């Protein structure tokens, strides 16, 4: 059983030697105990780093060609794209994606492999504690996951990109040709038998986060717009609400003009059309949004189904 690790690296020269040492030790240990084949290894994906990352990867590869492999992207394509490049190009019966900064616990890799042996196609690494993250990151992450769920996007709570995927899950993933990728939500869409292993997320071993706030927001927006049509529907709902309100305002205006002496000349004829036209515009936008949403889903050409077994 060949299990390869996929490690996206962007300017990670500060942690890479230690990461390589620990990951190789994990594979060595499992290979010695006969859990995985000795041909298992580590695929570093250099995401267009500007520091010595690629030199380090090349040196590792030269030192232990059977254990270390390198994939170099031509430019910085982003974490998700780098991850996908590794998942598409690394061979093996299963792949485990893990960050280069060792925030994810190398120690649970054997449990992931064990779950795979027990027949799970996808094993999610789920953070038990987020003590190492700042309060802001913790609360914003929780709020974001809630929002995603409310919008109908299925994600595993407190799971990022530390996961094992079997060859057939990877093949299924290969059929998704969309370019706005948010793997966290894409993987649950695949189906198959899945389970989770739990770990404590530690602090970054060295170096600084490669996810500044802007990038994180970009990823967050991507997670919503790539998977949910609900924001478009909300426009339609707002339109219907506005229409109802304008109708009520109209009745009220008529009542004021006809039965009281408080009617101001010209008021109703200004306010009612404004509310009415506003509602009409929002409804129209909602209808157009509905069609755009359909077009969006069609152009993604996502597979409609994936056969797990035929008897
Ligand atoms: N990463 C990457 N390309 C990028 C940004 C990040 O390949 O453009 C990698 C990075 O090297 C690390 C992983 O993605 O292995 C997660 O990044 P980081 O640890 O900086 O994110 P954080 O844990 O702070 O959210
Ligand atoms: Mg990190």
Tab-separated table of C-alpha atoms and ligand atoms in Angstrom:
chain	number	residue	atom	x	y	z
A	1	UNK	CA	0.000	0.000	0.000
A	2	UNK	CA	1.634	3.200	-1.173
A	3	UNK	CA	0.600	6.277	0.782
A	4	UNK	CA	2.094	9.587	-0.296
A	5	UNK	CA	2.015	12.898	1.499
A	6	UNK	CA	1.302	16.093	-0.429
A	7	UNK	CA	2.774	19.262	1.035
A	8	UNK	CA	2.131	22.680	-0.533
A	9	UNK	CA	5.006	25.063	0.194
A	10	UNK	CA	5.155	28.792	-0.361
A	11	UNK	CA	8.274	30.506	0.964
A	12	UNK	CA	8.725	27.859	3.605
A	13	UNK	CA	12.558	27.714	3.796
A	14	UNK	CA	12.362	28.336	7.556
A	15	UNK	CA	10.362	25.190	8.340
A	16	UNK	CA	11.060	22.905	5.425
A	17	UNK	CA	14.090	20.997	6.816
A	18	UNK	CA	12.289	20.176	10.065
A	19	UNK	CA	9.044	19.358	8.242
A	20	UNK	CA	10.876	17.021	5.892
A	21	UNK	CA	12.578	15.339	8.840
A	22	UNK	CA	9.347	14.745	10.763
A	23	UNK	CA	7.304	13.636	7.769
A	24	UNK	CA	10.045	11.278	6.606
A	25	UNK	CA	10.277	9.862	10.133
A	26	UNK	CA	6.523	9.229	10.081
A	27	UNK	CA	6.754	7.363	6.769
A	28	UNK	CA	9.878	5.466	7.873
A	29	UNK	CA	8.102	4.372	11.038
A	30	UNK	CA	5.040	3.130	9.187
A	31	UNK	CA	7.165	1.415	6.541
A	32	UNK	CA	9.200	-0.385	9.207
A	33	UNK	CA	6.063	-1.683	10.859
A	34	UNK	CA	4.808	-2.817	7.484
A	35	UNK	CA	1.752	-0.546	7.568
A	36	UNK	CA	2.682	1.155	4.304
A	37	UNK	CA	4.977	0.249	1.452
A	38	UNK	CA	8.552	1.464	1.626
A	39	UNK	CA	7.889	3.121	-1.722
A	40	UNK	CA	5.655	5.671	0.004
A	41	UNK	CA	7.004	9.191	0.072
A	42	UNK	CA	6.476	12.893	0.268
A	43	UNK	CA	5.536	15.209	-2.587
A	44	UNK	CA	6.459	18.814	-1.948
A	45	UNK	CA	4.669	21.263	-4.226
A	46	UNK	CA	6.607	24.489	-4.525
A	47	UNK	CA	3.987	27.155	-5.163
A	48	UNK	CA	6.267	29.653	-6.892
A	49	UNK	CA	8.323	30.430	-3.805
A	50	UNK	CA	10.695	33.368	-3.952
A	51	UNK	CA	13.076	32.053	-1.313
A	52	UNK	CA	15.246	28.918	-1.210
A	53	UNK	CA	12.301	26.530	-0.861
A	54	UNK	CA	12.848	24.847	-4.220
A	55	UNK	CA	16.600	24.475	-3.647
A	56	UNK	CA	15.866	22.766	-0.353
A	57	UNK	CA	13.341	20.450	-1.988
A	58	UNK	CA	15.825	19.616	-4.753
A	59	UNK	CA	18.521	18.875	-2.172
A	60	UNK	CA	16.163	16.619	-0.199
A	61	UNK	CA	15.222	14.819	-3.377
A	62	UNK	CA	18.856	14.295	-4.310
A	63	UNK	CA	19.653	12.960	-0.845
A	64	UNK	CA	16.747	10.498	-0.648
A	65	UNK	CA	15.232	10.099	-4.104
A	66	UNK	CA	12.977	7.279	-2.964
A	67	UNK	CA	11.376	9.299	-0.184
A	68	UNK	CA	11.292	12.906	-1.384
A	69	UNK	CA	9.761	14.263	-4.555
A	70	UNK	CA	9.307	17.805	-5.750
A	71	UNK	CA	6.761	19.486	-8.013
A	72	UNK	CA	7.516	23.082	-8.915
A	73	UNK	CA	4.742	25.364	-10.118
A	74	UNK	CA	5.721	28.072	-12.581
A	75	UNK	CA	4.341	30.858	-10.394
A	76	UNK	CA	2.454	31.416	-7.149
A	77	UNK	CA	-0.946	29.887	-7.876
A	78	UNK	CA	-2.340	29.844	-4.358
A	79	UNK	CA	-2.652	27.215	-1.676
A	80	UNK	CA	-5.699	25.435	-3.114
A	81	UNK	CA	-4.235	25.246	-6.613
A	82	UNK	CA	-0.879	24.002	-5.266
A	83	UNK	CA	-2.684	21.356	-3.251
A	84	UNK	CA	-4.691	20.277	-6.270
A	85	UNK	CA	-1.516	20.088	-8.382
A	86	UNK	CA	-0.064	17.670	-5.841
A	87	UNK	CA	-3.260	15.631	-5.599
A	88	UNK	CA	-3.473	15.332	-9.380
A	89	UNK	CA	0.166	14.399	-9.943
A	90	UNK	CA	1.262	12.277	-7.012
A	91	UNK	CA	0.739	8.537	-7.475
A	92	UNK	CA	-0.216	6.138	-4.693
A	93	UNK	CA	-3.158	4.208	-3.282
A	94	UNK	CA	-3.998	7.171	-1.084
A	95	UNK	CA	-2.696	10.692	-0.575
A	96	UNK	CA	-2.569	12.738	2.592
A	97	UNK	CA	-2.461	16.509	2.244
A	98	UNK	CA	-0.762	18.407	5.037
A	99	UNK	CA	0.520	21.965	5.456
A	100	UNK	CA	4.250	22.615	5.414
A	101	UNK	CA	4.247	24.446	8.752
A	102	UNK	CA	3.388	21.338	10.826
A	103	UNK	CA	0.384	23.002	12.459
A	104	UNK	CA	-1.371	19.738	11.740
A	105	UNK	CA	-0.334	16.821	13.907
A	106	UNK	CA	1.997	14.402	12.123
A	107	UNK	CA	1.217	11.940	14.925
A	108	UNK	CA	-2.295	11.186	13.632
A	109	UNK	CA	-1.109	10.158	10.173
A	110	UNK	CA	-0.955	6.465	11.224
A	111	UNK	CA	-4.579	6.689	12.474
A	112	UNK	CA	-5.585	8.148	9.109
A	113	UNK	CA	-3.892	5.244	7.353
A	114	UNK	CA	-5.592	2.822	9.741
A	115	UNK	CA	-9.026	4.284	8.898
A	116	UNK	CA	-8.140	3.949	5.230
A	117	UNK	CA	-7.283	0.284	5.742
A	118	UNK	CA	-10.652	-0.135	7.441
A	119	UNK	CA	-12.284	0.925	4.203
A	120	UNK	CA	-12.767	4.682	4.433
A	121	UNK	CA	-12.103	6.607	1.248
A	122	UNK	CA	-11.826	9.980	2.914
A	123	UNK	CA	-10.401	10.687	6.361
A	124	UNK	CA	-10.752	14.252	7.636
A	125	UNK	CA	-8.298	15.669	10.126
A	126	UNK	CA	-10.429	17.671	12.549
A	127	UNK	CA	-9.012	20.196	15.013
A	128	UNK	CA	-10.073	19.463	18.513
A	129	UNK	CA	-8.659	22.570	20.070
A	130	UNK	CA	-7.753	25.842	18.468
A	131	UNK	CA	-5.761	27.100	21.392
A	132	UNK	CA	-2.898	28.147	19.159
A	133	UNK	CA	-5.118	30.375	17.008
A	134	UNK	CA	-5.949	33.939	17.994
A	135	UNK	CA	-9.400	34.664	19.447
A	136	UNK	CA	-10.241	36.579	16.280
A	137	UNK	CA	-9.331	33.671	14.009
A	138	UNK	CA	-11.260	31.258	16.209
A	139	UNK	CA	-14.490	33.222	16.345
A	140	UNK	CA	-14.390	34.325	12.725
A	141	UNK	CA	-13.790	30.735	11.625
A	142	UNK	CA	-16.743	29.460	13.673
A	143	UNK	CA	-19.024	32.206	12.355
A	144	UNK	CA	-17.894	31.469	8.806
A	145	UNK	CA	-18.536	27.728	9.064
A	146	UNK	CA	-22.022	28.505	10.428
A	147	UNK	CA	-22.694	30.876	7.543
A	148	UNK	CA	-21.542	28.251	5.035
A	149	UNK	CA	-23.899	25.694	6.512
A	150	UNK	CA	-26.792	28.137	6.502
A	151	UNK	CA	-26.091	28.796	2.829
A	152	UNK	CA	-26.323	25.081	2.180
A	153	UNK	CA	-22.601	24.410	1.707
A	154	UNK	CA	-21.613	21.144	3.326
A	155	UNK	CA	-18.317	21.396	5.195
A	156	UNK	CA	-16.770	19.425	8.021
A	157	UNK	CA	-16.563	21.645	11.072
A	158	UNK	CA	-13.025	22.579	12.147
A	159	UNK	CA	-11.476	20.733	9.253
A	160	UNK	CA	-9.106	22.521	6.906
A	161	UNK	CA	-6.965	20.740	4.350
A	162	UNK	CA	-5.408	17.953	6.398
A	163	UNK	CA	-7.020	14.843	4.968
A	164	UNK	CA	-6.494	11.469	3.421
A	165	UNK	CA	-8.113	10.615	0.103
A	166	UNK	CA	-8.155	7.191	-1.534
A	167	UNK	CA	-7.273	6.732	-5.174
A	168	UNK	CA	-10.909	6.399	-6.193
A	169	UNK	CA	-11.865	9.552	-4.284
A	170	UNK	CA	-8.995	11.338	-6.048
A	171	UNK	CA	-10.190	10.040	-9.404
A	172	UNK	CA	-13.654	11.361	-8.615
A	173	UNK	CA	-12.160	14.715	-7.644
A	174	UNK	CA	-10.334	14.766	-10.982
A	175	UNK	CA	-13.694	14.992	-12.733
A	176	UNK	CA	-14.366	18.373	-11.174
A	177	UNK	CA	-12.886	20.783	-13.666
A	178	UNK	CA	-13.895	24.063	-12.025
A	179	UNK	CA	-11.225	26.694	-11.524
A	180	UNK	CA	-12.575	28.392	-8.394
A	181	UNK	CA	-11.549	25.666	-6.031
A	182	UNK	CA	-12.399	25.358	-2.372
A	183	UNK	CA	-11.388	21.803	-1.603
A	184	UNK	CA	-12.952	21.813	1.846
A	185	UNK	CA	-16.423	21.940	0.316
A	186	UNK	CA	-15.595	19.975	-2.829
A	187	UNK	CA	-14.412	16.841	-1.037
A	188	UNK	CA	-17.667	16.236	0.922
A	189	UNK	CA	-19.505	16.511	-2.429
A	190	UNK	CA	-17.684	13.400	-3.641
A	191	UNK	CA	-19.516	11.151	-1.218
A	192	UNK	CA	-17.892	7.790	-0.383
A	193	UNK	CA	-17.312	6.452	3.084
A	194	UNK	CA	-15.715	9.139	5.228
A	195	UNK	CA	-14.604	9.502	8.806
A	196	UNK	CA	-12.614	11.901	10.962
A	197	UNK	CA	-9.577	11.734	13.190
A	198	UNK	CA	-9.064	14.384	15.859
A	199	UNK	CA	-5.963	16.324	16.800
A	200	UNK	CA	-4.785	19.471	18.517
A	201	UNK	CA	-3.682	22.183	16.155
A	202	UNK	CA	-0.402	23.640	17.271
A	203	UNK	CA	1.296	26.902	16.414
A	204	UNK	CA	3.304	27.371	13.250
A	205	UNK	CA	6.732	25.795	13.700
A	206	UNK	CA	8.646	28.631	12.041
A	207	UNK	CA	8.124	31.357	9.483
A	208	UNK	CA	5.013	33.493	9.153
A	209	UNK	CA	1.511	32.745	7.865
A	210	UNK	CA	1.227	32.864	4.082
A	211	UNK	CA	-2.444	33.706	4.418
A	212	UNK	CA	-2.773	37.431	5.022
A	213	UNK	CA	-6.277	38.684	5.787
A	214	UNK	CA	-7.009	39.648	2.180
A	215	UNK	CA	-6.254	36.175	0.896
A	216	UNK	CA	-8.247	34.565	3.650
A	217	UNK	CA	-11.252	36.733	2.789
A	218	UNK	CA	-10.813	35.787	-0.866
A	219	UNK	CA	-10.895	32.113	0.041
A	220	UNK	CA	-13.904	32.691	2.277
A	221	UNK	CA	-15.846	34.450	-0.504
A	222	UNK	CA	-14.859	31.673	-2.895
A	223	UNK	CA	-16.261	29.090	-0.513
A	224	UNK	CA	-19.647	30.770	-0.677
A	225	UNK	CA	-19.869	31.812	-4.314
A	226	UNK	CA	-18.544	28.519	-5.686
A	227	UNK	CA	-21.034	26.386	-3.831
A	228	UNK	CA	-24.164	28.323	-3.023
A	229	UNK	CA	-26.811	29.992	-5.139
A	230	UNK	CA	-28.521	31.236	-2.032
A	231	UNK	CA	-27.129	34.787	-2.158
A	232	UNK	CA	-28.881	35.183	-5.532
A	233	UNK	CA	-32.100	33.790	-4.094
A	234	UNK	CA	-31.895	36.244	-1.211
A	235	UNK	CA	-32.227	39.065	-3.745
A	236	UNK	CA	-35.485	37.574	-4.963
A	237	UNK	CA	-36.753	37.179	-1.406
A	238	UNK	CA	-35.850	40.790	-0.649
A	239	UNK	CA	-37.747	41.798	-3.796
A	240	UNK	CA	-40.868	39.943	-2.754
A	241	UNK	CA	-40.680	41.480	0.690
A	242	UNK	CA	-40.322	44.948	-0.829
A	243	UNK	CA	-43.305	44.302	-3.079
A	244	UNK	CA	-45.439	43.279	-0.141
A	245	UNK	CA	-44.329	46.343	1.804
A	246	UNK	CA	-45.094	48.638	-1.134
A	247	UNK	CA	-48.534	47.071	-1.400
A	248	UNK	CA	-49.204	47.769	2.285
A	249	UNK	CA	-47.866	51.300	1.934
A	250	UNK	CA	-50.200	51.797	-1.022
A	251	UNK	CA	-53.240	50.690	0.975
A	252	UNK	CA	-52.215	52.866	3.876
A	253	UNK	CA	-51.670	55.894	1.594
A	254	UNK	CA	-55.087	55.386	0.013
A	255	UNK	CA	-56.630	55.130	3.454
A	256	UNK	CA	-54.935	58.326	4.661
A	257	UNK	CA	-55.967	60.269	1.553
A	258	UNK	CA	-59.568	59.030	1.537
A	259	UNK	CA	-60.569	58.903	5.168
A	260	UNK	CA	-58.425	61.388	7.078
A	261	UNK	CA	-57.587	65.016	6.682
A	262	UNK	CA	-53.837	64.401	7.123
A	263	UNK	CA	-53.167	63.553	3.499
A	264	UNK	CA	-50.374	65.686	1.992
A	265	UNK	CA	-51.022	66.343	-1.717
A	266	UNK	CA	-48.565	64.438	-3.913
A	267	UNK	CA	-47.165	62.244	-1.124
A	268	UNK	CA	-48.846	58.977	-2.052
A	269	UNK	CA	-48.173	59.402	-5.759
A	270	UNK	CA	-44.445	59.704	-5.002
A	271	UNK	CA	-43.910	57.145	-2.258
A	272	UNK	CA	-46.043	54.299	-3.607
A	273	UNK	CA	-44.395	54.140	-7.064
A	274	UNK	CA	-40.924	54.314	-5.512
A	275	UNK	CA	-41.613	51.365	-3.206
A	276	UNK	CA	-43.392	49.479	-5.984
A	277	UNK	CA	-40.684	49.988	-8.597
A	278	UNK	CA	-37.991	49.171	-6.029
A	279	UNK	CA	-39.672	45.861	-5.283
A	280	UNK	CA	-40.182	45.145	-8.968
A	281	UNK	CA	-36.493	45.741	-9.707
A	282	UNK	CA	-35.346	43.463	-6.932
A	283	UNK	CA	-37.716	40.714	-8.051
A	284	UNK	CA	-36.430	41.072	-11.613
A	285	UNK	CA	-32.830	40.877	-10.393
A	286	UNK	CA	-33.749	37.788	-8.428
A	287	UNK	CA	-35.244	36.155	-11.537
A	288	UNK	CA	-32.152	37.024	-13.576
A	289	UNK	CA	-29.998	35.772	-10.690
A	290	UNK	CA	-31.825	32.456	-10.772
A	291	UNK	CA	-30.907	32.003	-14.434
A	292	UNK	CA	-27.331	33.147	-13.898
A	293	UNK	CA	-27.058	30.650	-11.060
A	294	UNK	CA	-28.245	27.890	-13.396
A	295	UNK	CA	-25.752	28.966	-16.079
A	296	UNK	CA	-23.025	29.016	-13.441
A	297	UNK	CA	-23.792	25.492	-12.344
A	298	UNK	CA	-23.974	24.298	-15.954
A	299	UNK	CA	-20.614	25.737	-16.995
A	300	UNK	CA	-18.908	24.047	-14.065
A	301	UNK	CA	-19.814	20.687	-15.655
A	302	UNK	CA	-19.668	18.972	-12.322
A	303	UNK	CA	-20.312	15.242	-12.542
A	304	UNK	CA	-23.916	14.421	-11.656
A	305	UNK	CA	-23.035	11.203	-9.864
A	306	UNK	CA	-20.197	8.902	-8.977
A	307	UNK	CA	-20.697	5.146	-8.913
A	308	UNK	CA	-19.233	3.592	-5.813
A	309	UNK	CA	-20.018	-0.051	-6.521
A	310	UNK	CA	-21.742	-2.267	-9.048
A	311	UNK	CA	-22.730	-5.810	-8.240
B	1	LIG	N1	0.651	28.018	0.761
B	1	LIG	C1	0.845	27.829	-0.611
B	1	LIG	N2	0.611	28.870	-1.454
B	1	LIG	C2	0.196	30.094	-1.022
B	1	LIG	C3	-0.031	30.278	0.372
B	1	LIG	C4	0.204	29.215	1.223
B	1	LIG	O1	1.196	26.750	-1.042
B	1	LIG	O2	0.015	30.992	-1.848
B	1	LIG	C5	0.897	26.896	1.680
B	1	LIG	C6	1.844	27.185	2.812
B	1	LIG	O3	3.178	27.000	2.439
B	1	LIG	C7	1.386	26.209	3.876
B	1	LIG	C8	-0.099	26.084	3.620
B	1	LIG	O4	-0.319	26.587	2.305
B	1	LIG	O5	1.973	24.927	3.689
B	1	LIG	C9	-0.936	26.852	4.626
B	1	LIG	O6	-0.470	28.176	4.707
B	1	LIG	P1	-0.282	28.910	6.098
B	1	LIG	O7	0.249	27.957	7.103
B	1	LIG	O8	0.543	30.130	5.854
B	1	LIG	O9	-1.763	29.320	6.441
B	1	LIG	P2	-2.408	29.448	7.907
B	1	LIG	O10	-2.113	28.167	8.620
B	1	LIG	O11	-1.754	30.616	8.542
B	1	LIG	O12	-3.867	29.643	7.647
B	2	LIG	MG1	-0.385	27.300	8.855
